[in-house]
CSV table of C-alpha atoms and ligand atoms in Angstrom, one decimal:
chain,number,residue,atom,x,y,z
Q,1,MET,CA,-79.0,8.5,89.4
Q,2,ILE,CA,-77.9,10.3,92.5
Q,3,GLY,CA,-79.3,13.9,91.9
Q,4,ASN,CA,-78.0,14.5,88.4
Q,5,ARG,CA,-75.1,12.0,88.7
Q,6,GLN,CA,-75.4,8.8,86.7
Q,7,ILE,CA,-74.2,5.4,88.2
Q,8,ILE,CA,-73.6,3.6,84.9
Q,9,ASP,CA,-75.6,0.2,85.2
Q,10,GLY,CA,-73.1,-2.2,83.5
Q,11,THR,CA,-75.3,-5.1,84.4
Q,12,ALA,CA,-78.3,-3.7,82.4
Q,13,ILE,CA,-76.3,-2.6,79.5
Q,14,ALA,CA,-74.6,-6.0,79.3
Q,15,ALA,CA,-77.9,-7.6,79.4
Q,16,LYS,CA,-79.1,-5.4,76.7
Q,17,LEU,CA,-76.0,-6.4,74.5
Q,18,ARG,CA,-76.4,-10.0,75.3
Q,19,ALA,CA,-80.1,-9.8,74.1
Q,20,GLU,CA,-79.0,-8.1,70.9
Q,21,VAL,CA,-76.4,-10.9,70.4
Q,22,ALA,CA,-79.0,-13.6,71.1
Q,23,THR,CA,-81.3,-12.1,68.4
Q,24,SER,CA,-78.2,-11.9,65.8
Q,25,ALA,CA,-77.3,-15.5,66.7
Q,26,ALA,CA,-80.8,-16.7,66.4
Q,27,ALA,CA,-81.0,-15.1,62.8
Q,28,LEU,CA,-77.7,-17.0,62.0
Q,29,ARG,CA,-79.1,-20.3,63.1
Q,30,GLU,CA,-82.2,-19.7,60.8
Q,31,LYS,CA,-79.6,-19.8,57.9
Q,32,GLY,CA,-78.1,-23.0,59.2
Q,33,ILE,CA,-75.1,-21.4,60.9
Q,34,ALA,CA,-74.6,-22.1,64.7
Q,35,PRO,CA,-72.1,-19.6,66.0
Q,36,CYS,CA,-69.6,-21.4,68.2
Q,37,LEU,CA,-67.0,-20.3,70.7
Q,38,ALA,CA,-64.3,-22.9,71.7
Q,39,VAL,CA,-62.8,-22.1,75.2
Q,40,VAL,CA,-59.4,-23.5,76.1
Q,41,LEU,CA,-58.7,-23.9,79.8
Q,42,VAL,CA,-55.3,-25.1,80.9
Q,43,GLY,CA,-54.8,-26.2,84.6
Q,44,ASP,CA,-57.0,-25.9,87.4
Q,45,ASP,CA,-56.8,-22.1,88.5
Q,46,PRO,CA,-60.1,-21.7,90.5
Q,47,ALA,CA,-60.6,-18.0,89.3
Q,48,SER,CA,-60.2,-19.1,85.6
Q,49,ALA,CA,-62.5,-22.0,86.1
Q,50,VAL,CA,-65.2,-19.5,87.4
Q,51,TYR,CA,-64.7,-17.2,84.4
Q,52,VAL,CA,-64.9,-20.2,81.9
Q,53,ARG,CA,-68.2,-21.4,83.7
Q,54,SER,CA,-69.8,-17.9,83.5
Q,55,LYS,CA,-68.7,-17.5,79.8
Q,56,THR,CA,-70.2,-20.8,78.9
Q,57,LYS,CA,-73.6,-20.0,80.7
Q,58,ALA,CA,-73.9,-16.6,79.0
Q,59,ALA,CA,-72.9,-18.1,75.6
Q,60,ARG,CA,-75.6,-20.6,75.8
Q,61,GLU,CA,-78.2,-18.0,76.8
Q,62,ALA,CA,-77.2,-16.0,73.7
Q,63,ASN,CA,-77.7,-18.8,71.4
Q,64,VAL,CA,-73.9,-19.3,71.0
Q,65,ASP,CA,-72.5,-22.9,71.1
Q,66,VAL,CA,-69.5,-23.5,73.5
Q,67,ARG,CA,-67.0,-26.1,73.1
Q,68,ASP,CA,-64.9,-26.6,76.2
Q,69,HIS,CA,-61.3,-27.9,75.9
Q,70,LYS,CA,-59.8,-28.6,79.3
Q,71,LEU,CA,-56.0,-29.5,79.6
Q,72,PRO,CA,-54.2,-30.5,82.7
Q,73,ALA,CA,-51.7,-28.1,84.3
Q,74,THR,CA,-49.0,-30.3,83.1
Q,75,ALA,CA,-49.9,-29.9,79.4
Q,76,THR,CA,-46.8,-28.9,77.3
Q,77,GLN,CA,-46.7,-26.0,74.9
Q,78,ALA,CA,-46.8,-28.4,71.9
Q,79,GLU,CA,-50.0,-30.1,73.3
Q,80,LEU,CA,-51.7,-26.7,73.7
Q,81,MET,CA,-50.5,-25.5,70.3
Q,82,ALA,CA,-52.0,-28.6,68.8
Q,83,VAL,CA,-55.4,-27.9,70.3
Q,84,VAL,CA,-55.2,-24.3,68.8
Q,85,GLU,CA,-54.3,-25.8,65.4
Q,86,ARG,CA,-57.2,-28.1,65.5
Q,87,LEU,CA,-59.6,-25.5,66.4
Q,88,ASN,CA,-58.1,-23.3,63.7
Q,89,ALA,CA,-58.9,-26.0,61.1
Q,90,ASP,CA,-62.5,-26.7,62.4
Q,91,ASN,CA,-65.0,-24.9,60.2
Q,92,GLU,CA,-67.7,-25.0,62.9
Q,93,VAL,CA,-65.6,-23.2,65.4
Q,94,ASP,CA,-66.0,-19.4,65.0
Q,95,GLY,CA,-64.1,-18.1,68.0
Q,96,ILE,CA,-61.2,-19.3,70.1
Q,97,LEU,CA,-60.5,-18.2,73.5
Q,98,VAL,CA,-57.6,-19.4,75.5
Q,99,GLN,CA,-58.2,-18.5,79.1
Q,100,LEU,CA,-55.3,-16.5,80.5
Q,101,PRO,CA,-53.2,-16.5,82.6
Q,102,LEU,CA,-51.6,-19.9,81.5
Q,103,PRO,CA,-49.9,-22.0,84.0
Q,104,ALA,CA,-46.2,-21.1,84.6
Q,105,GLY,CA,-43.9,-22.4,81.7
Q,106,LEU,CA,-46.3,-21.8,78.9
Q,107,ASP,CA,-45.7,-19.0,76.4
Q,108,SER,CA,-49.1,-17.2,76.1
Q,109,ASP,CA,-47.8,-14.9,73.4
Q,110,ALA,CA,-47.0,-17.8,71.2
Q,111,VAL,CA,-50.4,-19.3,71.8
Q,112,ILE,CA,-52.1,-16.0,70.9
Q,113,ARG,CA,-50.0,-15.7,67.8
Q,114,ALA,CA,-51.1,-19.3,66.8
Q,115,ILE,CA,-54.7,-18.4,66.9
Q,116,ASP,CA,-56.2,-17.8,63.4
Q,117,PRO,CA,-56.8,-13.9,63.4
Q,118,ALA,CA,-60.2,-14.6,61.8
Q,119,LYS,CA,-61.1,-16.6,65.1
Q,120,ASP,CA,-59.4,-14.3,67.5
Q,121,VAL,CA,-62.5,-13.2,69.4
Q,122,ASP,CA,-60.3,-11.8,72.4
Q,123,GLY,CA,-58.7,-9.4,69.8
Q,124,LEU,CA,-55.2,-9.9,71.1
Q,125,HIS,CA,-53.6,-11.4,67.9
Q,126,PRO,CA,-51.0,-8.9,66.8
Q,127,THR,CA,-52.9,-8.8,63.4
Q,128,ASN,CA,-56.0,-7.5,65.1
Q,129,LEU,CA,-54.2,-5.2,67.4
Q,130,GLY,CA,-52.5,-3.9,64.3
Q,131,TYR,CA,-55.9,-3.2,62.5
Q,132,LEU,CA,-56.9,-1.4,65.7
Q,133,ALA,CA,-53.8,0.7,65.6
Q,134,GLN,CA,-54.6,1.5,61.9
Q,135,GLY,CA,-58.0,2.8,62.9
Q,136,ARG,CA,-59.8,0.0,61.1
Q,137,PRO,CA,-60.6,-2.5,63.8
Q,138,VAL,CA,-61.7,-5.9,63.0
Q,139,PHE,CA,-61.8,-7.8,66.4
Q,140,VAL,CA,-61.5,-5.5,69.4
Q,141,PRO,CA,-60.4,-6.8,72.7
Q,142,CYS,CA,-63.5,-7.4,74.9
Q,143,THR,CA,-63.0,-5.1,78.0
Q,144,PRO,CA,-62.1,-2.0,75.9
Q,145,LYS,CA,-65.0,-2.7,73.5
Q,146,GLY,CA,-67.2,-2.9,76.5
Q,147,CYS,CA,-65.9,0.5,77.8
Q,148,MET,CA,-66.7,2.2,74.4
Q,149,ARG,CA,-70.2,0.7,74.4
Q,150,LEU,CA,-70.7,2.1,77.9
Q,151,LEU,CA,-69.6,5.5,76.8
Q,152,ARG,CA,-72.1,5.3,73.8
Q,153,GLU,CA,-74.9,4.3,76.2
Q,154,VAL,CA,-74.3,7.2,78.4
Q,155,GLY,CA,-74.3,9.5,75.4
Q,156,VAL,CA,-70.7,10.8,76.0
Q,157,GLU,CA,-69.4,13.2,73.2
Q,158,LEU,CA,-66.0,11.9,72.2
Q,159,ASN,CA,-65.2,14.3,69.5
Q,160,GLY,CA,-62.4,16.5,70.7
Q,161,ALA,CA,-63.0,15.4,74.2
Q,162,ARG,CA,-60.0,15.2,76.5
Q,163,ALA,CA,-59.5,11.5,77.9
Q,164,VAL,CA,-56.8,10.1,80.2
Q,165,VAL,CA,-56.4,6.4,80.3
Q,166,ILE,CA,-54.5,5.2,83.4
Q,167,GLY,CA,-52.7,2.0,82.5
Q,168,ARG,CA,-51.1,0.8,79.3
Q,169,SER,CA,-51.3,-2.9,79.1
Q,170,VAL,CA,-52.0,-4.6,75.8
Q,171,LEU,CA,-55.2,-6.1,77.3
Q,172,VAL,CA,-56.8,-3.0,78.4
Q,173,GLY,CA,-55.1,0.4,78.5
Q,174,LYS,CA,-53.5,0.5,75.1
Q,175,PRO,CA,-56.5,-0.7,73.1
Q,176,ILE,CA,-58.9,1.7,75.0
Q,177,ALA,CA,-56.5,4.5,74.2
Q,178,MET,CA,-56.5,3.6,70.6
Q,179,LEU,CA,-60.4,3.3,70.4
Q,180,LEU,CA,-60.7,6.7,72.1
Q,181,SER,CA,-58.2,8.3,69.6
Q,182,ASN,CA,-60.0,6.6,66.7
Q,183,ALA,CA,-63.2,8.3,68.0
Q,184,ASN,CA,-61.4,11.6,67.9
Q,185,ALA,CA,-60.9,12.0,71.6
Q,186,THR,CA,-57.5,13.7,72.6
Q,187,VAL,CA,-56.0,10.9,74.7
Q,188,THR,CA,-53.3,10.9,77.3
Q,189,ILE,CA,-51.9,7.6,78.4
Q,190,CYS,CA,-50.6,7.3,82.1
Q,191,HIS,CA,-48.5,4.6,83.7
Q,192,SER,CA,-46.4,3.8,86.7
Q,193,LYS,CA,-43.7,6.4,85.4
Q,194,THR,CA,-46.2,9.3,85.0
Q,195,ASP,CA,-45.1,12.3,86.8
Q,196,ASP,CA,-47.9,14.1,88.6
Q,197,LEU,CA,-50.9,11.8,87.9
Q,198,PRO,CA,-53.4,13.9,89.7
Q,199,SER,CA,-52.8,16.8,87.3
Q,200,GLU,CA,-53.3,14.5,84.4
Q,201,VAL,CA,-56.5,13.2,85.7
Q,202,ARG,CA,-57.8,16.8,86.5
Q,203,ARG,CA,-57.3,17.8,82.9
Q,204,ALA,CA,-59.5,15.1,81.6
Q,205,GLU,CA,-63.3,14.9,80.7
Q,206,ILE,CA,-63.2,11.2,80.3
Q,207,ILE,CA,-61.3,9.1,82.7
Q,208,VAL,CA,-60.5,5.4,82.4
Q,209,ALA,CA,-58.8,3.6,85.1
Q,210,ALA,CA,-57.1,0.3,84.3
Q,211,VAL,CA,-54.3,0.0,86.9
Q,212,GLY,CA,-55.1,-2.9,89.3
Q,213,ARG,CA,-54.5,-0.7,92.5
Q,214,PRO,CA,-57.4,-0.4,95.0
Q,215,GLU,CA,-58.9,3.1,95.0
Q,216,MET,CA,-55.8,4.7,93.8
Q,217,ILE,CA,-57.6,7.4,91.8
Q,218,ARG,CA,-58.9,9.9,94.5
Q,219,GLY,CA,-62.1,12.0,94.2
Q,220,HIS,CA,-60.4,15.3,94.3
Q,221,TRP,CA,-58.4,14.5,91.3
Q,222,ILE,CA,-61.6,14.4,89.2
Q,223,THR,CA,-62.9,17.5,87.6
Q,224,GLU,CA,-66.5,18.2,88.2
Q,225,GLY,CA,-68.8,16.9,85.4
Q,226,SER,CA,-66.4,14.1,84.1
Q,227,VAL,CA,-67.2,10.6,83.1
Q,228,VAL,CA,-65.3,7.8,85.0
Q,229,LEU,CA,-64.9,4.3,83.8
Q,230,ASP,CA,-63.3,2.1,86.5
Q,231,VAL,CA,-62.0,-1.2,84.9
Q,232,GLY,CA,-60.0,-2.3,87.9
Q,233,ILE,CA,-60.9,-5.3,89.9
Q,234,ASN,CA,-59.1,-5.5,93.3
Q,235,ARG,CA,-59.9,-7.9,96.2
Q,236,THR,CA,-59.7,-6.2,99.6
Q,237,ALA,CA,-58.2,-7.9,102.8
Q,238,GLU,CA,-61.8,-8.0,104.0
Q,239,GLY,CA,-62.8,-10.0,100.9
Q,240,THR,CA,-64.7,-7.2,99.0
Q,241,ILE,CA,-64.2,-6.2,95.5
Q,242,VAL,CA,-63.2,-2.5,94.8
Q,243,GLY,CA,-62.1,-0.7,91.8
Q,244,ASP,CA,-59.1,1.5,91.0
Q,245,VAL,CA,-61.2,4.6,91.7
Q,246,ALA,CA,-62.3,5.8,95.2
Q,247,PHE,CA,-66.0,5.4,94.2
Q,248,THR,CA,-67.6,7.3,97.2
Q,249,GLU,CA,-65.3,10.3,96.6
Q,250,ALA,CA,-65.5,10.2,92.9
Q,251,VAL,CA,-69.2,9.9,92.8
Q,252,GLN,CA,-69.5,13.5,94.4
Q,253,ARG,CA,-67.9,14.9,91.3
Q,254,ALA,CA,-68.4,12.7,88.2
Q,255,ARG,CA,-71.4,13.2,85.8
Q,256,ALA,CA,-71.4,9.5,85.2
Q,257,ILE,CA,-69.3,6.6,86.8
Q,258,THR,CA,-69.2,2.9,86.8
Q,259,PRO,CA,-69.3,1.2,90.0
Q,260,VAL,CA,-67.2,-1.9,90.8
Q,261,PRO,CA,-68.5,-4.5,90.6
Q,262,LYS,CA,-71.5,-4.3,88.1
Q,263,GLY,CA,-69.8,-1.5,85.9
Q,264,VAL,CA,-67.2,-2.4,83.2
Q,265,GLY,CA,-66.9,-6.1,84.4
Q,266,PRO,CA,-70.2,-7.5,82.9
Q,267,MET,CA,-69.5,-5.8,79.6
Q,268,THR,CA,-66.5,-8.1,79.0
Q,269,ILE,CA,-68.4,-11.3,78.4
Q,270,ALA,CA,-71.1,-9.8,76.6
Q,271,CYS,CA,-68.6,-8.2,74.0
Q,272,LEU,CA,-66.8,-11.7,73.8
Q,273,LEU,CA,-70.1,-13.1,72.5
Q,274,GLU,CA,-70.7,-10.2,70.2
Q,275,ASN,CA,-67.2,-10.9,68.7
Q,276,THR,CA,-68.1,-14.5,68.3
Q,277,VAL,CA,-71.3,-13.7,66.3
Q,278,GLU,CA,-69.3,-11.1,64.2
Q,279,ALA,CA,-66.7,-13.9,63.7
Q,280,ALA,CA,-69.4,-16.2,62.4
Q,281,VAL,CA,-70.8,-13.6,60.1
Q,282,ARG,CA,-67.4,-12.8,58.7
Q,283,ARG,CA,-66.1,-16.3,58.4
Q,284,ARG,CA,-69.3,-18.0,57.0
Q,285,GLY,CA,-70.3,-15.1,54.8
Q,286,ALA,CA,-73.7,-14.7,56.4
I,1,LIG,P1,-51.6,-4.7,84.1
I,1,LIG,O1,-51.1,-5.0,85.5
I,1,LIG,O2,-51.1,-5.4,83.0
I,1,LIG,O3,-51.3,-3.1,83.9
I,1,LIG,C1,-51.5,-2.1,84.9
I,1,LIG,C2,-51.1,-0.8,84.3
I,1,LIG,O4,-51.2,0.1,85.4
I,1,LIG,C3,-49.6,-0.8,83.8
I,1,LIG,O5,-49.6,0.0,82.6
I,1,LIG,C4,-49.0,0.0,84.9
I,1,LIG,O6,-47.8,0.8,84.4
I,1,LIG,C5,-50.1,0.9,85.4
I,1,LIG,N1,-49.7,1.3,86.9
I,1,LIG,C6,-49.4,0.5,87.8
I,1,LIG,N2,-49.1,1.3,88.9
I,1,LIG,C7,-49.4,2.6,88.6
I,1,LIG,C8,-49.4,3.8,89.2
I,1,LIG,N3,-49.0,3.9,90.5
I,1,LIG,N4,-49.8,4.9,88.6
I,1,LIG,C9,-50.1,4.8,87.4
I,1,LIG,N5,-50.2,3.7,86.6
I,1,LIG,C10,-49.8,2.5,87.2
I,1,LIG,O7,-53.2,-4.8,84.4
I,1,LIG,P2,-54.4,-4.9,83.4
I,1,LIG,O8,-54.4,-3.8,82.5
I,1,LIG,O9,-54.4,-6.4,82.8
I,1,LIG,O10,-55.7,-4.8,84.3
I,1,LIG,C11,-55.9,-3.6,85.0
I,1,LIG,C12,-57.0,-3.7,86.0
I,1,LIG,O11,-58.1,-4.1,85.3
I,1,LIG,C13,-56.8,-4.9,87.0
I,1,LIG,O12,-57.4,-4.7,88.1
I,1,LIG,C14,-57.6,-6.1,86.4
I,1,LIG,O13,-58.0,-7.1,87.3
I,1,LIG,C15,-58.7,-5.4,85.7
I,1,LIG,N6,-59.3,-6.0,84.6
I,1,LIG,C16,-60.7,-5.9,84.5
I,1,LIG,C17,-61.3,-6.6,83.5
I,1,LIG,C18,-62.9,-6.5,83.5
I,1,LIG,O14,-63.4,-7.4,82.9
I,1,LIG,N7,-63.4,-5.5,84.1
I,1,LIG,C19,-60.6,-7.2,82.3
I,1,LIG,C20,-59.2,-7.1,82.5
I,1,LIG,C21,-58.6,-6.5,83.6
I,1,LIG,P3,-46.5,0.2,83.7
I,1,LIG,O15,-46.9,-0.1,82.4
I,1,LIG,O16,-45.6,1.4,83.9
I,1,LIG,O17,-46.1,-0.9,84.5
């Protein structure tokens, strides 16, 4: 806390969620079900390799088994699809995560469509996005799911609240907007063609920034007492990581705000593990 302003501790909330997942996974193991996440990594992009390593570590700590499938950057679409098909057919695999982005020349949409929706723990299969759009979600994309958990932990009233989501990607912006709307917030979705973004932000009590532009959302756009979730991860020329929101300005006005790093970021892997355990429960009838 700074005065009556809360810096939302994503690291602590993610640790709490991972502990909950570990408890659920341990209970499943007692019944002879070992929740298992298969991670498919194609090529040798160093950032992707780092993500996969941290997912693997967090999974093991949460009593979730991990199977790594590494393919060379030269892998063909057919080879990748064959791996996904094998994992779809393997009853011991509960969740399939194909690490994105894929190397150039591979069609990630086709790969996502090939994943069994019952194992789509990233929540990006059109079937799962469709359920979300219908307001009866099954698997929810991990970062948006993490954002909703943060709002719940902070005790934000969503019913009737005015929310603005900046960014409309399938990965982040659109699913967050749907989740907020499903929770009865009144949602405005902004994007690169939005006219007068500062005015849209000023009207909101809940602001979710998912743009990918360093510190684009300025403090004076933010109405006193609002809640700000900053999804952005941007590397500066100096090598530091900053969000999409100018934190030092925004923290003067927001009631609660996520920092970058250690805000939204840690929630993503925790929600991936939660989805994997949910998949195990649904698939194996526990
Ligand atoms: P995308 O590039 O897919 O989408 C960015 C969105 O921002 C688009 O909808 C785009 O609009 C909009 N946009 C771009 N410029 C402006 C502008 N000047 N004004 C308003 N809107 C603008 O990014 P993602 O959704 O995948 O990711 C967004 C950020 O979140 C990135 O920094 C990414 O690294 C981070 N991220 C963080 C995660 C985490 O775990 N914390 C997970 C995933 C992403 P348009 O549609 O018109 O092009």
